[in-house]
Amino acid sequence: MRQGRARTVRHPRHVAIIMDGNGRWARARGLPRSMGHRRGVEAVRAAVRAAGELGIEYLTLFAFSSENWRRPKDEIEELLGLLKHFIRRDLADLHKEGVRVRVIGGRDDLSADIRSLLEEAENLTRDNSRQTLVIAFNYGARDEVARAVKRIAEKFAAGEVTLDALTADYLGEHMDTAGIPDPDLIIRTSGELRLSNFLLWQAAYSEFVFMPCLWPDFDRQSFEDAIAEYASRDRRFGGLSREIAS
């Protein structure tokens, strides 16, 4: 059994997770991929619960990539069904616990029932303030930037904004994550060492922790281990390290 670290750790305000490895988890056990996704949903519930207990204010989960539409139709239907089930089953509890749900990603091409479900989750929990759960659904970072630039270009064409106003901060205000602090820590499971088009703009100064465990095996101890690793880092944001500065 892994031993937790006893020392007090510095907690990140915002943790984002790339939940990877459901399919490999299932394949290693001779199970269909659908079983891996279902166990992955259980890991989502555990992660949301652990984040709240650990005092994480913002938790962002990469639930469905805009590239995932390329997967087999039956797997897409399974993933969409699990999303619907998660929201319908867990939304009331999240609301009761004071969790605000925020969804990022493109919505124009989504079916009406999915769009309605996402809006219901956001509207019901809009005034909650204990914790924010950000669900990245039909999300791709490059698409997010393109949509933000398009919105700004429309404002510029209408004479609502000048060139002088087109700063990095102004662009950030048009991202899906406007009003949400950038992630302090980004965790990826399954041992893969890449961002996979996730929060490219927001990750400029994030710390990365890549974990070998597959997502269905990610538990409270895994979360604590990632936070402990984060706490050991010297975040400089382009400045000097604490040792050099002192």
PDB file of C-alpha atoms in Angstrom:
ATOM      1  CA  MET A   1       0.000   0.000   0.000  1.00  0.00           C
ATOM      2  CA  ARG A   2       1.297   3.438  -0.870  1.00  0.00           C
ATOM      3  CA  GLN A   3       2.068   5.681   2.073  1.00  0.00           C
ATOM      4  CA  GLY A   4       0.733   9.236   2.077  1.00  0.00           C
ATOM      5  CA  ARG A   5       3.154  12.087   2.643  1.00  0.00           C
ATOM      6  CA  ALA A   6       2.922  13.433   6.157  1.00  0.00           C
ATOM      7  CA  ARG A   7       4.161  16.966   5.589  1.00  0.00           C
ATOM      8  CA  THR A   8       1.778  19.828   4.958  1.00  0.00           C
ATOM      9  CA  VAL A   9       1.609  20.634   1.250  1.00  0.00           C
ATOM     10  CA  ARG A  10       0.841  23.802  -0.666  1.00  0.00           C
ATOM     11  CA  HIS A  11      -2.417  23.200  -2.472  1.00  0.00           C
ATOM     12  CA  PRO A  12      -3.125  24.406  -5.999  1.00  0.00           C
ATOM     13  CA  ARG A  13      -6.200  26.543  -6.468  1.00  0.00           C
ATOM     14  CA  HIS A  14      -7.067  25.032  -9.860  1.00  0.00           C
ATOM     15  CA  VAL A  15      -6.317  21.473 -10.974  1.00  0.00           C
ATOM     16  CA  ALA A  16      -7.018  20.243 -14.503  1.00  0.00           C
ATOM     17  CA  ILE A  17      -6.918  16.557 -15.410  1.00  0.00           C
ATOM     18  CA  ILE A  18      -6.484  14.777 -18.726  1.00  0.00           C
ATOM     19  CA  MET A  19      -8.260  11.518 -17.932  1.00  0.00           C
ATOM     20  CA  ASP A  20      -6.473   8.958 -20.093  1.00  0.00           C
ATOM     21  CA  GLY A  21      -6.309   5.175 -20.139  1.00  0.00           C
ATOM     22  CA  ASN A  22      -9.858   3.823 -19.949  1.00  0.00           C
ATOM     23  CA  GLY A  23      -9.422   1.675 -23.042  1.00  0.00           C
ATOM     24  CA  ARG A  24      -6.053   0.280 -21.958  1.00  0.00           C
ATOM     25  CA  TRP A  25      -7.441  -0.471 -18.498  1.00  0.00           C
ATOM     26  CA  ALA A  26     -10.212  -2.539 -20.064  1.00  0.00           C
ATOM     27  CA  ARG A  27      -7.927  -4.259 -22.590  1.00  0.00           C
ATOM     28  CA  ALA A  28      -5.499  -5.332 -19.845  1.00  0.00           C
ATOM     29  CA  ARG A  29      -8.413  -7.122 -18.155  1.00  0.00           C
ATOM     30  CA  GLY A  30      -9.894  -8.646 -21.293  1.00  0.00           C
ATOM     31  CA  LEU A  31     -12.946  -6.379 -21.051  1.00  0.00           C
ATOM     32  CA  PRO A  32     -14.705  -4.268 -23.710  1.00  0.00           C
ATOM     33  CA  ARG A  33     -13.676  -0.613 -23.888  1.00  0.00           C
ATOM     34  CA  SER A  34     -17.123   0.360 -22.615  1.00  0.00           C
ATOM     35  CA  MET A  35     -16.279  -1.174 -19.240  1.00  0.00           C
ATOM     36  CA  GLY A  36     -13.181   0.991 -19.051  1.00  0.00           C
ATOM     37  CA  HIS A  37     -15.261   4.100 -19.686  1.00  0.00           C
ATOM     38  CA  ARG A  38     -17.774   3.072 -17.034  1.00  0.00           C
ATOM     39  CA  ARG A  39     -15.037   2.547 -14.467  1.00  0.00           C
ATOM     40  CA  GLY A  40     -13.627   5.885 -15.585  1.00  0.00           C
ATOM     41  CA  VAL A  41     -16.885   7.574 -14.551  1.00  0.00           C
ATOM     42  CA  GLU A  42     -16.463   6.101 -11.066  1.00  0.00           C
ATOM     43  CA  ALA A  43     -12.974   7.635 -10.979  1.00  0.00           C
ATOM     44  CA  VAL A  44     -14.524  10.977 -11.977  1.00  0.00           C
ATOM     45  CA  ARG A  45     -16.880  10.823  -9.013  1.00  0.00           C
ATOM     46  CA  ALA A  46     -13.996   9.995  -6.692  1.00  0.00           C
ATOM     47  CA  ALA A  47     -11.864  12.819  -8.100  1.00  0.00           C
ATOM     48  CA  VAL A  48     -14.620  15.404  -7.685  1.00  0.00           C
ATOM     49  CA  ARG A  49     -15.172  14.250  -4.109  1.00  0.00           C
ATOM     50  CA  ALA A  50     -11.446  14.277  -3.318  1.00  0.00           C
ATOM     51  CA  ALA A  51     -10.984  17.738  -4.838  1.00  0.00           C
ATOM     52  CA  GLY A  52     -13.686  19.113  -2.580  1.00  0.00           C
ATOM     53  CA  GLU A  53     -12.188  17.466   0.499  1.00  0.00           C
ATOM     54  CA  LEU A  54      -8.707  18.722  -0.410  1.00  0.00           C
ATOM     55  CA  GLY A  55      -9.895  22.293  -0.802  1.00  0.00           C
ATOM     56  CA  ILE A  56      -9.372  22.550  -4.570  1.00  0.00           C
ATOM     57  CA  GLU A  57     -11.478  25.519  -5.703  1.00  0.00           C
ATOM     58  CA  TYR A  58     -11.519  24.659  -9.413  1.00  0.00           C
ATOM     59  CA  LEU A  59     -11.363  21.211 -10.987  1.00  0.00           C
ATOM     60  CA  THR A  60     -11.334  20.891 -14.774  1.00  0.00           C
ATOM     61  CA  LEU A  61     -11.868  17.481 -16.377  1.00  0.00           C
ATOM     62  CA  PHE A  62     -11.153  16.741 -20.047  1.00  0.00           C
ATOM     63  CA  ALA A  63     -14.305  14.713 -20.646  1.00  0.00           C
ATOM     64  CA  PHE A  64     -14.614  14.637 -24.439  1.00  0.00           C
ATOM     65  CA  SER A  65     -12.264  16.068 -27.031  1.00  0.00           C
ATOM     66  CA  SER A  66     -13.414  17.691 -30.263  1.00  0.00           C
ATOM     67  CA  GLU A  67     -11.206  15.028 -31.897  1.00  0.00           C
ATOM     68  CA  ASN A  68     -13.071  12.187 -30.165  1.00  0.00           C
ATOM     69  CA  TRP A  69     -15.803  12.337 -32.810  1.00  0.00           C
ATOM     70  CA  ARG A  70     -13.402  10.324 -34.996  1.00  0.00           C
ATOM     71  CA  ARG A  71     -13.848   7.285 -32.760  1.00  0.00           C
ATOM     72  CA  PRO A  72     -16.180   4.400 -33.675  1.00  0.00           C
ATOM     73  CA  LYS A  73     -19.841   5.330 -33.540  1.00  0.00           C
ATOM     74  CA  ASP A  74     -20.708   2.818 -30.821  1.00  0.00           C
ATOM     75  CA  GLU A  75     -17.941   4.142 -28.561  1.00  0.00           C
ATOM     76  CA  ILE A  76     -19.114   7.728 -29.078  1.00  0.00           C
ATOM     77  CA  GLU A  77     -22.653   6.701 -28.167  1.00  0.00           C
ATOM     78  CA  GLU A  78     -21.303   5.000 -25.036  1.00  0.00           C
ATOM     79  CA  LEU A  79     -19.382   8.115 -24.000  1.00  0.00           C
ATOM     80  CA  LEU A  80     -22.354  10.402 -24.614  1.00  0.00           C
ATOM     81  CA  GLY A  81     -24.602   8.045 -22.701  1.00  0.00           C
ATOM     82  CA  LEU A  82     -22.216   8.085 -19.741  1.00  0.00           C
ATOM     83  CA  LEU A  83     -22.144  11.883 -19.793  1.00  0.00           C
ATOM     84  CA  LYS A  84     -25.934  12.013 -19.711  1.00  0.00           C
ATOM     85  CA  HIS A  85     -26.048   9.456 -16.933  1.00  0.00           C
ATOM     86  CA  PHE A  86     -23.423  11.293 -14.878  1.00  0.00           C
ATOM     87  CA  ILE A  87     -25.246  14.606 -15.078  1.00  0.00           C
ATOM     88  CA  ARG A  88     -28.685  13.129 -14.417  1.00  0.00           C
ATOM     89  CA  ARG A  89     -27.453  11.022 -11.513  1.00  0.00           C
ATOM     90  CA  ASP A  90     -24.960  13.398  -9.920  1.00  0.00           C
ATOM     91  CA  LEU A  91     -26.248  16.899 -10.676  1.00  0.00           C
ATOM     92  CA  ALA A  92     -28.536  17.079  -7.646  1.00  0.00           C
ATOM     93  CA  ASP A  93     -25.728  15.978  -5.323  1.00  0.00           C
ATOM     94  CA  LEU A  94     -23.271  18.444  -6.867  1.00  0.00           C
ATOM     95  CA  HIS A  95     -25.813  21.219  -6.418  1.00  0.00           C
ATOM     96  CA  LYS A  96     -26.450  20.192  -2.814  1.00  0.00           C
ATOM     97  CA  GLU A  97     -22.711  20.271  -2.134  1.00  0.00           C
ATOM     98  CA  GLY A  98     -22.423  23.819  -3.472  1.00  0.00           C
ATOM     99  CA  VAL A  99     -20.574  22.872  -6.660  1.00  0.00           C
ATOM    100  CA  ARG A 100     -20.932  25.137  -9.656  1.00  0.00           C
ATOM    101  CA  VAL A 101     -20.783  23.349 -13.009  1.00  0.00           C
ATOM    102  CA  ARG A 102     -19.214  25.144 -15.951  1.00  0.00           C
ATOM    103  CA  VAL A 103     -18.910  23.576 -19.411  1.00  0.00           C
ATOM    104  CA  ILE A 104     -16.265  24.642 -21.934  1.00  0.00           C
ATOM    105  CA  GLY A 105     -16.056  23.629 -25.584  1.00  0.00           C
ATOM    106  CA  GLY A 106     -17.974  24.214 -28.788  1.00  0.00           C
ATOM    107  CA  ARG A 107     -21.741  23.765 -28.659  1.00  0.00           C
ATOM    108  CA  ASP A 108     -23.044  24.833 -32.055  1.00  0.00           C
ATOM    109  CA  ASP A 109     -22.789  21.342 -33.551  1.00  0.00           C
ATOM    110  CA  LEU A 110     -24.096  19.434 -30.535  1.00  0.00           C
ATOM    111  CA  SER A 111     -27.457  17.724 -30.592  1.00  0.00           C
ATOM    112  CA  ALA A 112     -30.306  19.555 -28.890  1.00  0.00           C
ATOM    113  CA  ASP A 113     -30.604  17.038 -26.045  1.00  0.00           C
ATOM    114  CA  ILE A 114     -26.906  17.243 -25.136  1.00  0.00           C
ATOM    115  CA  ARG A 115     -26.921  21.027 -25.366  1.00  0.00           C
ATOM    116  CA  SER A 116     -30.008  21.200 -23.162  1.00  0.00           C
ATOM    117  CA  LEU A 117     -28.467  18.898 -20.558  1.00  0.00           C
ATOM    118  CA  LEU A 118     -25.282  20.968 -20.345  1.00  0.00           C
ATOM    119  CA  GLU A 119     -27.269  24.174 -20.022  1.00  0.00           C
ATOM    120  CA  GLU A 120     -29.430  22.630 -17.302  1.00  0.00           C
ATOM    121  CA  ALA A 121     -26.333  21.722 -15.287  1.00  0.00           C
ATOM    122  CA  GLU A 122     -24.933  25.238 -15.616  1.00  0.00           C
ATOM    123  CA  ASN A 123     -28.187  27.039 -14.881  1.00  0.00           C
ATOM    124  CA  LEU A 124     -29.076  24.962 -11.822  1.00  0.00           C
ATOM    125  CA  THR A 125     -25.677  25.442 -10.186  1.00  0.00           C
ATOM    126  CA  ARG A 126     -24.942  28.966 -11.400  1.00  0.00           C
ATOM    127  CA  ASP A 127     -25.014  30.591  -7.953  1.00  0.00           C
ATOM    128  CA  ASN A 128     -22.995  27.939  -6.112  1.00  0.00           C
ATOM    129  CA  SER A 129     -19.621  29.062  -4.806  1.00  0.00           C
ATOM    130  CA  ARG A 130     -17.957  26.310  -2.738  1.00  0.00           C
ATOM    131  CA  GLN A 131     -16.237  24.740  -5.739  1.00  0.00           C
ATOM    132  CA  THR A 132     -16.315  24.968  -9.541  1.00  0.00           C
ATOM    133  CA  LEU A 133     -16.320  21.825 -11.668  1.00  0.00           C
ATOM    134  CA  VAL A 134     -15.334  22.643 -15.246  1.00  0.00           C
ATOM    135  CA  ILE A 135     -16.265  19.976 -17.791  1.00  0.00           C
ATOM    136  CA  ALA A 136     -14.346  20.233 -21.052  1.00  0.00           C
ATOM    137  CA  PHE A 137     -16.773  18.665 -23.527  1.00  0.00           C
ATOM    138  CA  ASN A 138     -16.381  18.770 -27.303  1.00  0.00           C
ATOM    139  CA  TYR A 139     -13.309  20.785 -26.398  1.00  0.00           C
ATOM    140  CA  GLY A 140     -10.122  21.462 -28.318  1.00  0.00           C
ATOM    141  CA  ALA A 141      -7.732  24.253 -27.397  1.00  0.00           C
ATOM    142  CA  ARG A 142      -7.028  25.335 -30.969  1.00  0.00           C
ATOM    143  CA  ASP A 143     -10.747  25.465 -31.679  1.00  0.00           C
ATOM    144  CA  GLU A 144     -11.234  27.529 -28.524  1.00  0.00           C
ATOM    145  CA  VAL A 145      -8.633  30.082 -29.648  1.00  0.00           C
ATOM    146  CA  ALA A 146     -10.154  30.210 -33.140  1.00  0.00           C
ATOM    147  CA  ARG A 147     -13.633  30.844 -31.725  1.00  0.00           C
ATOM    148  CA  ALA A 148     -12.284  33.577 -29.441  1.00  0.00           C
ATOM    149  CA  VAL A 149     -10.500  35.285 -32.340  1.00  0.00           C
ATOM    150  CA  LYS A 150     -13.663  35.069 -34.440  1.00  0.00           C
ATOM    151  CA  ARG A 151     -15.704  36.771 -31.699  1.00  0.00           C
ATOM    152  CA  ILE A 152     -13.127  39.537 -31.411  1.00  0.00           C
ATOM    153  CA  ALA A 153     -12.965  39.953 -35.193  1.00  0.00           C
ATOM    154  CA  GLU A 154     -16.743  40.390 -35.286  1.00  0.00           C
ATOM    155  CA  LYS A 155     -16.501  43.101 -32.628  1.00  0.00           C
ATOM    156  CA  PHE A 156     -13.679  44.794 -34.545  1.00  0.00           C
ATOM    157  CA  ALA A 157     -15.671  44.721 -37.787  1.00  0.00           C
ATOM    158  CA  ALA A 158     -18.609  46.283 -35.970  1.00  0.00           C
ATOM    159  CA  GLY A 159     -16.402  49.044 -34.609  1.00  0.00           C
ATOM    160  CA  GLU A 160     -16.837  47.885 -31.017  1.00  0.00           C
ATOM    161  CA  VAL A 161     -13.125  47.469 -30.342  1.00  0.00           C
ATOM    162  CA  THR A 162      -9.933  49.150 -31.556  1.00  0.00           C
ATOM    163  CA  LEU A 163      -6.564  47.619 -32.393  1.00  0.00           C
ATOM    164  CA  ASP A 164      -5.054  49.098 -29.233  1.00  0.00           C
ATOM    165  CA  ALA A 165      -7.466  47.053 -27.133  1.00  0.00           C
ATOM    166  CA  LEU A 166      -6.383  43.739 -28.670  1.00  0.00           C
ATOM    167  CA  THR A 167      -4.122  42.589 -25.832  1.00  0.00           C
ATOM    168  CA  ALA A 168      -3.427  39.135 -24.445  1.00  0.00           C
ATOM    169  CA  ASP A 169      -5.741  39.892 -21.531  1.00  0.00           C
ATOM    170  CA  TYR A 170      -8.514  40.905 -23.920  1.00  0.00           C
ATOM    171  CA  LEU A 171      -8.118  37.658 -25.841  1.00  0.00           C
ATOM    172  CA  GLY A 172      -8.266  35.751 -22.566  1.00  0.00           C
ATOM    173  CA  GLU A 173     -11.585  37.400 -21.783  1.00  0.00           C
ATOM    174  CA  HIS A 174     -13.032  35.764 -24.903  1.00  0.00           C
ATOM    175  CA  MET A 175     -11.837  32.248 -24.135  1.00  0.00           C
ATOM    176  CA  ASP A 176     -14.272  29.620 -22.891  1.00  0.00           C
ATOM    177  CA  THR A 177     -12.540  29.854 -19.513  1.00  0.00           C
ATOM    178  CA  ALA A 178     -13.113  33.601 -19.032  1.00  0.00           C
ATOM    179  CA  GLY A 179     -13.448  34.291 -15.307  1.00  0.00           C
ATOM    180  CA  ILE A 180     -11.701  31.057 -14.332  1.00  0.00           C
ATOM    181  CA  PRO A 181      -8.098  31.230 -13.065  1.00  0.00           C
ATOM    182  CA  ASP A 182      -5.504  29.394 -15.151  1.00  0.00           C
ATOM    183  CA  PRO A 183      -4.726  25.902 -13.857  1.00  0.00           C
ATOM    184  CA  ASP A 184      -1.885  25.727 -11.350  1.00  0.00           C
ATOM    185  CA  LEU A 185      -1.526  21.998 -11.913  1.00  0.00           C
ATOM    186  CA  ILE A 186      -2.322  19.799 -14.909  1.00  0.00           C
ATOM    187  CA  ILE A 187      -2.362  16.047 -14.306  1.00  0.00           C
ATOM    188  CA  ARG A 188      -2.329  13.435 -17.046  1.00  0.00           C
ATOM    189  CA  THR A 189      -2.787   9.756 -16.347  1.00  0.00           C
ATOM    190  CA  SER A 190      -1.668   6.688 -18.339  1.00  0.00           C
ATOM    191  CA  GLY A 191       1.982   7.718 -18.708  1.00  0.00           C
ATOM    192  CA  GLU A 192       1.491   9.725 -21.907  1.00  0.00           C
ATOM    193  CA  LEU A 193       3.604  12.898 -21.984  1.00  0.00           C
ATOM    194  CA  ARG A 194       1.587  15.368 -24.027  1.00  0.00           C
ATOM    195  CA  LEU A 195      -1.204  17.936 -23.697  1.00  0.00           C
ATOM    196  CA  SER A 196      -3.378  16.621 -26.537  1.00  0.00           C
ATOM    197  CA  ASN A 197      -4.801  20.034 -27.463  1.00  0.00           C
ATOM    198  CA  PHE A 198      -5.937  20.764 -23.896  1.00  0.00           C
ATOM    199  CA  LEU A 199      -5.890  24.285 -22.400  1.00  0.00           C
ATOM    200  CA  LEU A 200      -2.943  25.397 -24.530  1.00  0.00           C
ATOM    201  CA  TRP A 201      -3.554  29.083 -23.806  1.00  0.00           C
ATOM    202  CA  GLN A 202      -4.255  28.624 -20.107  1.00  0.00           C
ATOM    203  CA  ALA A 203      -1.345  26.249 -19.440  1.00  0.00           C
ATOM    204  CA  ALA A 204       1.382  28.864 -20.018  1.00  0.00           C
ATOM    205  CA  TYR A 205       2.622  28.642 -16.423  1.00  0.00           C
ATOM    206  CA  SER A 206       0.967  25.461 -15.213  1.00  0.00           C
ATOM    207  CA  GLU A 207       2.919  22.716 -13.489  1.00  0.00           C
ATOM    208  CA  PHE A 208       2.595  19.286 -15.128  1.00  0.00           C
ATOM    209  CA  VAL A 209       2.454  15.936 -13.370  1.00  0.00           C
ATOM    210  CA  PHE A 210       2.346  12.861 -15.595  1.00  0.00           C
ATOM    211  CA  MET A 211       1.228   9.748 -13.744  1.00  0.00           C
ATOM    212  CA  PRO A 212       1.712   6.134 -14.907  1.00  0.00           C
ATOM    213  CA  CYS A 213      -1.639   4.907 -13.552  1.00  0.00           C
ATOM    214  CA  LEU A 214      -4.549   4.476 -15.924  1.00  0.00           C
ATOM    215  CA  TRP A 215      -7.527   6.750 -15.255  1.00  0.00           C
ATOM    216  CA  PRO A 216      -9.851   4.105 -13.715  1.00  0.00           C
ATOM    217  CA  ASP A 217      -7.119   3.469 -11.118  1.00  0.00           C
ATOM    218  CA  PHE A 218      -6.720   7.160 -10.210  1.00  0.00           C
ATOM    219  CA  ASP A 219      -7.798   7.474  -6.583  1.00  0.00           C
ATOM    220  CA  ARG A 220      -7.550   9.809  -3.598  1.00  0.00           C
ATOM    221  CA  GLN A 221      -3.943   8.763  -2.934  1.00  0.00           C
ATOM    222  CA  SER A 222      -3.040   9.439  -6.584  1.00  0.00           C
ATOM    223  CA  PHE A 223      -4.534  12.916  -6.232  1.00  0.00           C
ATOM    224  CA  GLU A 224      -2.587  13.575  -3.041  1.00  0.00           C
ATOM    225  CA  ASP A 225       0.641  12.327  -4.641  1.00  0.00           C
ATOM    226  CA  ALA A 226       0.186  14.715  -7.589  1.00  0.00           C
ATOM    227  CA  ILE A 227      -0.475  17.636  -5.235  1.00  0.00           C
ATOM    228  CA  ALA A 228       2.582  16.747  -3.163  1.00  0.00           C
ATOM    229  CA  GLU A 229       4.691  16.763  -6.338  1.00  0.00           C
ATOM    230  CA  TYR A 230       3.216  20.137  -7.254  1.00  0.00           C
ATOM    231  CA  ALA A 231       4.011  21.493  -3.789  1.00  0.00           C
ATOM    232  CA  SER A 232       7.665  20.523  -4.189  1.00  0.00           C
ATOM    233  CA  ARG A 233       8.054  22.684  -7.299  1.00  0.00           C
ATOM    234  CA  ASP A 234       9.457  26.230  -7.316  1.00  0.00           C
ATOM    235  CA  ARG A 235       6.991  28.233  -9.419  1.00  0.00           C
ATOM    236  CA  ARG A 236       8.875  31.254 -10.789  1.00  0.00           C
ATOM    237  CA  PHE A 237       6.544  32.633 -13.511  1.00  0.00           C
ATOM    238  CA  GLY A 238       9.609  33.903 -15.386  1.00  0.00           C
ATOM    239  CA  GLY A 239      11.329  35.220 -12.238  1.00  0.00           C
ATOM    240  CA  LEU A 240      14.153  33.862 -10.119  1.00  0.00           C
ATOM    241  CA  SER A 241      13.948  30.736  -8.022  1.00  0.00           C
ATOM    242  CA  ARG A 242      13.408  31.169  -4.302  1.00  0.00           C
ATOM    243  CA  GLU A 243      16.955  29.994  -3.583  1.00  0.00           C
ATOM    244  CA  ILE A 244      18.566  32.470  -5.988  1.00  0.00           C
ATOM    245  CA  ALA A 245      16.292  35.343  -4.962  1.00  0.00           C
ATOM    246  CA  SER A 246      17.202  34.864  -1.315  1.00  0.00           C
TER     247      SER A 246
END
